[in-house]
Short mmCIF file of C-alpha atoms and ligand atoms in Angstrom, two decimals:
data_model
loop_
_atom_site.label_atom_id
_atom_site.label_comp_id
_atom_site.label_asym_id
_atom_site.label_seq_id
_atom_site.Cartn_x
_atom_site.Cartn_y
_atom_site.Cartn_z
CA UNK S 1 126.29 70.82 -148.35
CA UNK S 2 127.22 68.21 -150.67
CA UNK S 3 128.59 69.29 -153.85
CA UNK S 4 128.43 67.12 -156.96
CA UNK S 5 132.22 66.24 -157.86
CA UNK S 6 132.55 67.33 -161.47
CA UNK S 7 135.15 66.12 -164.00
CA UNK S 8 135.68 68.38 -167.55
CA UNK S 9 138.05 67.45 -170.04
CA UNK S 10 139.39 70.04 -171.77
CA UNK S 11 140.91 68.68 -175.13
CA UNK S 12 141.62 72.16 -176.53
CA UNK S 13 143.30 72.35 -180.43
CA UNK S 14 144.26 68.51 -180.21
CA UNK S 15 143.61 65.40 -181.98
CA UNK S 16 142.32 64.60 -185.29
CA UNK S 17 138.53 63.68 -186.32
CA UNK S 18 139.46 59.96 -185.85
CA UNK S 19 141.25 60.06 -182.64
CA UNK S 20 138.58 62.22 -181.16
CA UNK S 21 136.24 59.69 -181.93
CA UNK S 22 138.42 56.66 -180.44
CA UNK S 23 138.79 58.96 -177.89
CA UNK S 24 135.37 60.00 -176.48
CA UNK S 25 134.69 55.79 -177.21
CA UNK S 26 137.17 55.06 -174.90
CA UNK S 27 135.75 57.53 -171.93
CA UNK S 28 132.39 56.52 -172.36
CA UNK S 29 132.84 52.90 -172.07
CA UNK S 30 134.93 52.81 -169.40
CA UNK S 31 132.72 55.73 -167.52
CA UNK S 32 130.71 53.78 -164.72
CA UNK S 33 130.60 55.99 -161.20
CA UNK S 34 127.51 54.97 -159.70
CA UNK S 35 126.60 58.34 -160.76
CA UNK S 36 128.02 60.19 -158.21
CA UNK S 37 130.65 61.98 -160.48
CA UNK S 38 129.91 64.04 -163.03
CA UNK S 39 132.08 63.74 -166.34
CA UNK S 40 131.97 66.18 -169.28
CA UNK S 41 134.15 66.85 -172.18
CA UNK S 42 135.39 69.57 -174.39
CA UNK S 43 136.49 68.51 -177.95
CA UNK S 44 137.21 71.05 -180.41
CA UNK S 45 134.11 72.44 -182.25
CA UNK S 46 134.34 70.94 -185.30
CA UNK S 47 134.26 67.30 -184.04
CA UNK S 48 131.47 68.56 -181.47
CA UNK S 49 128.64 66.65 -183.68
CA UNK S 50 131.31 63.28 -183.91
CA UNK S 51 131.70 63.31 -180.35
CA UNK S 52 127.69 64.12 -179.24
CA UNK S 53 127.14 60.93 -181.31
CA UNK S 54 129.26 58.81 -179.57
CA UNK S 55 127.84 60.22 -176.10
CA UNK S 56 124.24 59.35 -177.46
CA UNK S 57 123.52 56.78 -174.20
CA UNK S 58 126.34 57.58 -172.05
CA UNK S 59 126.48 59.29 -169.07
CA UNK S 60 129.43 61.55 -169.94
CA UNK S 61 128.63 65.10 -170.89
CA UNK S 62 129.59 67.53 -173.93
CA UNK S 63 130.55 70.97 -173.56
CA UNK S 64 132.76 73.49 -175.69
CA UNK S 65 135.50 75.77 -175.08
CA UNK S 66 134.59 79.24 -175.83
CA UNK S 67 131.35 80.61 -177.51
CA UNK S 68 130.57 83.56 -179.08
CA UNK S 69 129.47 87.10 -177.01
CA UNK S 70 127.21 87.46 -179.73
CA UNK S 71 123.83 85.65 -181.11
CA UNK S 72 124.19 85.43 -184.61
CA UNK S 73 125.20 87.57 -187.75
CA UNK S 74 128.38 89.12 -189.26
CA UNK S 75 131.30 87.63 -186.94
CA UNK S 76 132.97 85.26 -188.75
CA UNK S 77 134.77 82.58 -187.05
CA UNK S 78 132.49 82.59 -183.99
CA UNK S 79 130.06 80.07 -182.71
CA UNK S 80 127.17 81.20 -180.91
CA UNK S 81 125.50 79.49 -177.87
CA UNK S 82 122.57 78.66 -179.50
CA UNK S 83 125.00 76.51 -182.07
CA UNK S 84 126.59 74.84 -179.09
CA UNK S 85 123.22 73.94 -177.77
CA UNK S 86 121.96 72.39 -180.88
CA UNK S 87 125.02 70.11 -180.44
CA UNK S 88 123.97 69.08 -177.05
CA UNK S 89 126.94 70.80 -175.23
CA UNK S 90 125.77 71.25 -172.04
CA UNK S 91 128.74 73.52 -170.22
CA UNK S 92 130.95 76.00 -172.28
CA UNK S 93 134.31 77.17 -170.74
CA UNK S 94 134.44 81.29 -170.83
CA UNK S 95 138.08 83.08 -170.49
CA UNK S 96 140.51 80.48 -170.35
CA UNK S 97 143.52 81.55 -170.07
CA UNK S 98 144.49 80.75 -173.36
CA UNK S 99 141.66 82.80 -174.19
CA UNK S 100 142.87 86.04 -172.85
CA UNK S 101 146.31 85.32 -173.39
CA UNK S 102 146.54 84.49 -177.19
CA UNK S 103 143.75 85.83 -178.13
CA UNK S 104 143.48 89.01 -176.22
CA UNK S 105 139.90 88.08 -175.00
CA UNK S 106 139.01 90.88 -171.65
CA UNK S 107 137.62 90.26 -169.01
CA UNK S 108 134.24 92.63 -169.80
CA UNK S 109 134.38 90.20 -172.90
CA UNK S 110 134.36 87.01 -170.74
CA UNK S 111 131.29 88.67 -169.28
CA UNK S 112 129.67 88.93 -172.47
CA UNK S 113 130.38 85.02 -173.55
CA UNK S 114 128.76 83.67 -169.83
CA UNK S 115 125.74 85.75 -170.28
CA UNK S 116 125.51 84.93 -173.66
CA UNK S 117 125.60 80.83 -172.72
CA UNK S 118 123.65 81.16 -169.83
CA UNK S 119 121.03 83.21 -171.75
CA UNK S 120 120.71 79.94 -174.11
CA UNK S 121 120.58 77.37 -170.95
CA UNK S 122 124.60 76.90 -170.88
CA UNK S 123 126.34 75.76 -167.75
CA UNK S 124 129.54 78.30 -168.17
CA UNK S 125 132.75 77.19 -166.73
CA UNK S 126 134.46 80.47 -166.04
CA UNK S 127 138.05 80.19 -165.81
CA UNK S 128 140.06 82.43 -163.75
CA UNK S 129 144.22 82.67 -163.09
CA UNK S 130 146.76 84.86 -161.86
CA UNK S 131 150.21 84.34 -164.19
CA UNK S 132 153.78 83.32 -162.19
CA UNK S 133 154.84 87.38 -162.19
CA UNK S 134 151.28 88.34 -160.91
CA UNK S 135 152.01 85.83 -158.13
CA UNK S 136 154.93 86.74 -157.57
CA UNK S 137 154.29 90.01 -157.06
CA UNK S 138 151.89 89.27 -154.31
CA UNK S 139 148.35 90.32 -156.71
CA UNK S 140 147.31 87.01 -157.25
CA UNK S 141 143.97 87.65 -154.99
CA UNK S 142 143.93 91.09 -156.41
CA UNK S 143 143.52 89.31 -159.72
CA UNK S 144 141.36 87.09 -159.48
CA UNK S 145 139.15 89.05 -157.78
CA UNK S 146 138.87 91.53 -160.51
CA UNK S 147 138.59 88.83 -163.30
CA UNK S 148 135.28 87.56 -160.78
CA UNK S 149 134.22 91.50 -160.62
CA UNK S 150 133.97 91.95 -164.04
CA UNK S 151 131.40 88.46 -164.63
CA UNK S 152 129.35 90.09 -161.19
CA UNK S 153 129.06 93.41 -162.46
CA UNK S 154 127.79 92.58 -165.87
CA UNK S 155 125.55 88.52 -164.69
CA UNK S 156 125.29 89.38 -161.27
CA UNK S 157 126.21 87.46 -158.03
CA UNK S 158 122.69 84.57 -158.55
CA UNK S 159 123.95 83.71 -162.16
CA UNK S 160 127.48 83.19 -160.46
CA UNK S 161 126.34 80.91 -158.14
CA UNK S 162 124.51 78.81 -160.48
CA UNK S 163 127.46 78.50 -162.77
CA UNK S 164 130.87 76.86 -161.91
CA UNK S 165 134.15 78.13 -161.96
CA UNK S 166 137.63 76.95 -162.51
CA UNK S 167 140.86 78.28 -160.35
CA UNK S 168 143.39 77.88 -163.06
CA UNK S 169 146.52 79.55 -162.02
CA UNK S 170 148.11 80.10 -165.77
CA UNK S 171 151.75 78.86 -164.26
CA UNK S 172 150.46 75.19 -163.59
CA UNK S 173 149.02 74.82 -167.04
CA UNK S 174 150.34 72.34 -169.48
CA UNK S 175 153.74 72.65 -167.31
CA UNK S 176 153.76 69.74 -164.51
CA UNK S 177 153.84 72.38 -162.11
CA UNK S 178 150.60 71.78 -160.02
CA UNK S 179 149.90 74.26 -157.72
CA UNK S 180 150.11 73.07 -153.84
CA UNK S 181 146.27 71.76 -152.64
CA UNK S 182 147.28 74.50 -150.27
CA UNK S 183 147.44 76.95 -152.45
CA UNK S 184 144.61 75.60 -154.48
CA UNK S 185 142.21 75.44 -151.41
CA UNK S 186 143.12 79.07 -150.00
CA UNK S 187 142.27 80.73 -153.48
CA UNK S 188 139.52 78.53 -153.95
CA UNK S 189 138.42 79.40 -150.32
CA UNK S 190 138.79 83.44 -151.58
CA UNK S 191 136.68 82.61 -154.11
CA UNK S 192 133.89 80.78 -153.04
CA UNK S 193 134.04 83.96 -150.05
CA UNK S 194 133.21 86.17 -153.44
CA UNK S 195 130.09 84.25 -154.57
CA UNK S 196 127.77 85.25 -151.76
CA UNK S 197 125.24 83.48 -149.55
CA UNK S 198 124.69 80.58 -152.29
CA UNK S 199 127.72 79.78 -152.53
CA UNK S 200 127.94 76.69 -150.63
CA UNK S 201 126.14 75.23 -153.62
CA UNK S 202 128.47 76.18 -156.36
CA UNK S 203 131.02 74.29 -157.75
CA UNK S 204 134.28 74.99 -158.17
CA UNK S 205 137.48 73.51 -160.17
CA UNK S 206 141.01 73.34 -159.74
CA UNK S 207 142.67 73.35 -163.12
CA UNK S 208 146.10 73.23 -163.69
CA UNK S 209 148.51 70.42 -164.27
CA UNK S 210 146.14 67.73 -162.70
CA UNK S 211 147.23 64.07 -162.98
CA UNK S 212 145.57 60.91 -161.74
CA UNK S 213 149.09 61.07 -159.38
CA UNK S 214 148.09 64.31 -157.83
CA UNK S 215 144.43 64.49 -158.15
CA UNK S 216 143.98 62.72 -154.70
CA UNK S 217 145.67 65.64 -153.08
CA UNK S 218 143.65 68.22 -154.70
CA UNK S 219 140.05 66.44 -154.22
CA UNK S 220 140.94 66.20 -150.40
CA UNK S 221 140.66 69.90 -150.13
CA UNK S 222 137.30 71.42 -148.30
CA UNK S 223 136.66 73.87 -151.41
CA UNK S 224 137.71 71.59 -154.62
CA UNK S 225 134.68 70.02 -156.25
CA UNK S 226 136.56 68.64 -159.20
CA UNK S 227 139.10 69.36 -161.73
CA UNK S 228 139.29 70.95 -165.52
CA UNK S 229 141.98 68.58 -166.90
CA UNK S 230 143.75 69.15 -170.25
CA UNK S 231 146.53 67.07 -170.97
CA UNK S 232 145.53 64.16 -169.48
CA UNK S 233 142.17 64.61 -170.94
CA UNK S 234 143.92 63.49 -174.00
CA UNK S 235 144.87 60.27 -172.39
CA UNK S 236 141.44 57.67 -171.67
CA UNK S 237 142.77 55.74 -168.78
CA UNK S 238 144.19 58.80 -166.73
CA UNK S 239 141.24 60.52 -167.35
CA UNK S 240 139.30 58.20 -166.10
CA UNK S 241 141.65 57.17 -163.13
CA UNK S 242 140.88 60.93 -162.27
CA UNK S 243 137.15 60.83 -162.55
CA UNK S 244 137.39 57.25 -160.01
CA UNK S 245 139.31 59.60 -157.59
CA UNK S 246 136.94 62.09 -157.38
CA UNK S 247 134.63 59.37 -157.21
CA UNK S 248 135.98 58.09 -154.01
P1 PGA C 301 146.65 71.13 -168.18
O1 PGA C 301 145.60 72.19 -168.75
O2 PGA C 301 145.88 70.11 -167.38
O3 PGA C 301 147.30 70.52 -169.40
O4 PGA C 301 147.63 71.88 -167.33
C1 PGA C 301 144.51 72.62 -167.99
C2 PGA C 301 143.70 73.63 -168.75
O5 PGA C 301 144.29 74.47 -169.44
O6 PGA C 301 142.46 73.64 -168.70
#
């Protein structure tokens, strides 16, 4: 089974409407893979329609990084899938870490936002991630199962498998601390085990610190299909160095 290496940039509250621009300029010009490895970014929502214009051509994707639970009406602040889809985001990350952590998003509510994109033809990139303590205290399998369970119970194991989804332990992020491709391939392994007989075909992301120094590492690893980057999404040429790794 050959699994498309995929690439998403996740810029999260960064960046003015100018620097996004230069930004996304910079990716797509330099973006040339033979087509082989799939790139996508994730600027924030307001510069979604800036961004989608620059992409107009290119062969780098859009996608956002949460979306609503529900379809439209009375929730103020929230942007529904249907929005996203207008702006020609293609994937939408559900329950980042971030997510749950600072915004007290559950995990029956991460359910709610991937069927809610996948109902409107939305690729969701579900994030999952056991914190240092949880790891510590041996339950990081015991975690991330549950935070799978609750997307199964409520989409079901098919619209799993057809979606992708990102091991992003929460102590690796934004702290240099990338987890082992060790310990990245055995959870990644424990997922993939979860997903059921079509497995083989879904993708899955290690997230977490990744660098165009350690990406190598990572990419070598049986169950990594690609990475969900965020710091050095912000940066053109190590994105890009990244995307050329998985590449080759
Ligand atoms: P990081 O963030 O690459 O800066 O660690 C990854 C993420 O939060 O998606």
């Amino acid at each position: 089974m050959i699994r498309r290496p995929l690439i998403v940039g996740n810029w999260k509250m960064n960046g003015s409407r100018s620097s996004s621009i230069e930004l996304v300029g910079d990716v797509a010009n330099n973006f040339s893979t033979g087509g082989h490895v799939e790139c996508v970014v994730c600027p924030p929502d307001v510069f979604l329609a800036d961004v989608a214009a620059v992409l107009v051509g290119s062969d780098v994707g859009l996608g956002a990084q949460n979306v609503s639970q529900y379809e439209k009406g009375a929730y103020t602040g929230d942007v529904s899938a249907s929005m996203l889809v207008e702006f020609t985001c293609a994937y939408v990350l559900v329950g980042h870490s971030e997510r749950r952590a600072c915004f007290g998003e559950t995990s029956s509510q991460v359910a709610e936002k991937f069927v809610a994109a996948q109902g409107k033809g939305l690729t969701p990139i579900l994030c999952v991630g056991e914190t240092l303590a949880e790891r510590k205290a041996e339950r990081a399998f015991e975690v991330i199962a549950e935070q799978l369970d609750a997307v199964v119970e409520v989409a079901g194991l098919n619209a799993l498998s057809s979606a992708v989804v990102a091991y992003e332990p929460v102590w690796a992020i934004g702290t240099g601390e990338v987890a082992s491709p060790a310990q990245a391939q055995e959870m990644l392994a424990f997922i993939r085990g979860r997903l059921g007989e079509k497995a083989d075909a879904t993708r899955l992301l290690y997230g977490g610190s990744v660098s165009a120094e350690n990406a190598a590492q990572l990419f070598e690893q049986q169950d990594i299909d690609g990475a969900l980057v965020g710091g050095a999404s912000l940066q053109a040429e190590q994105f890009m160095a990244i995307c050329q790794i998985a590449e080759t």
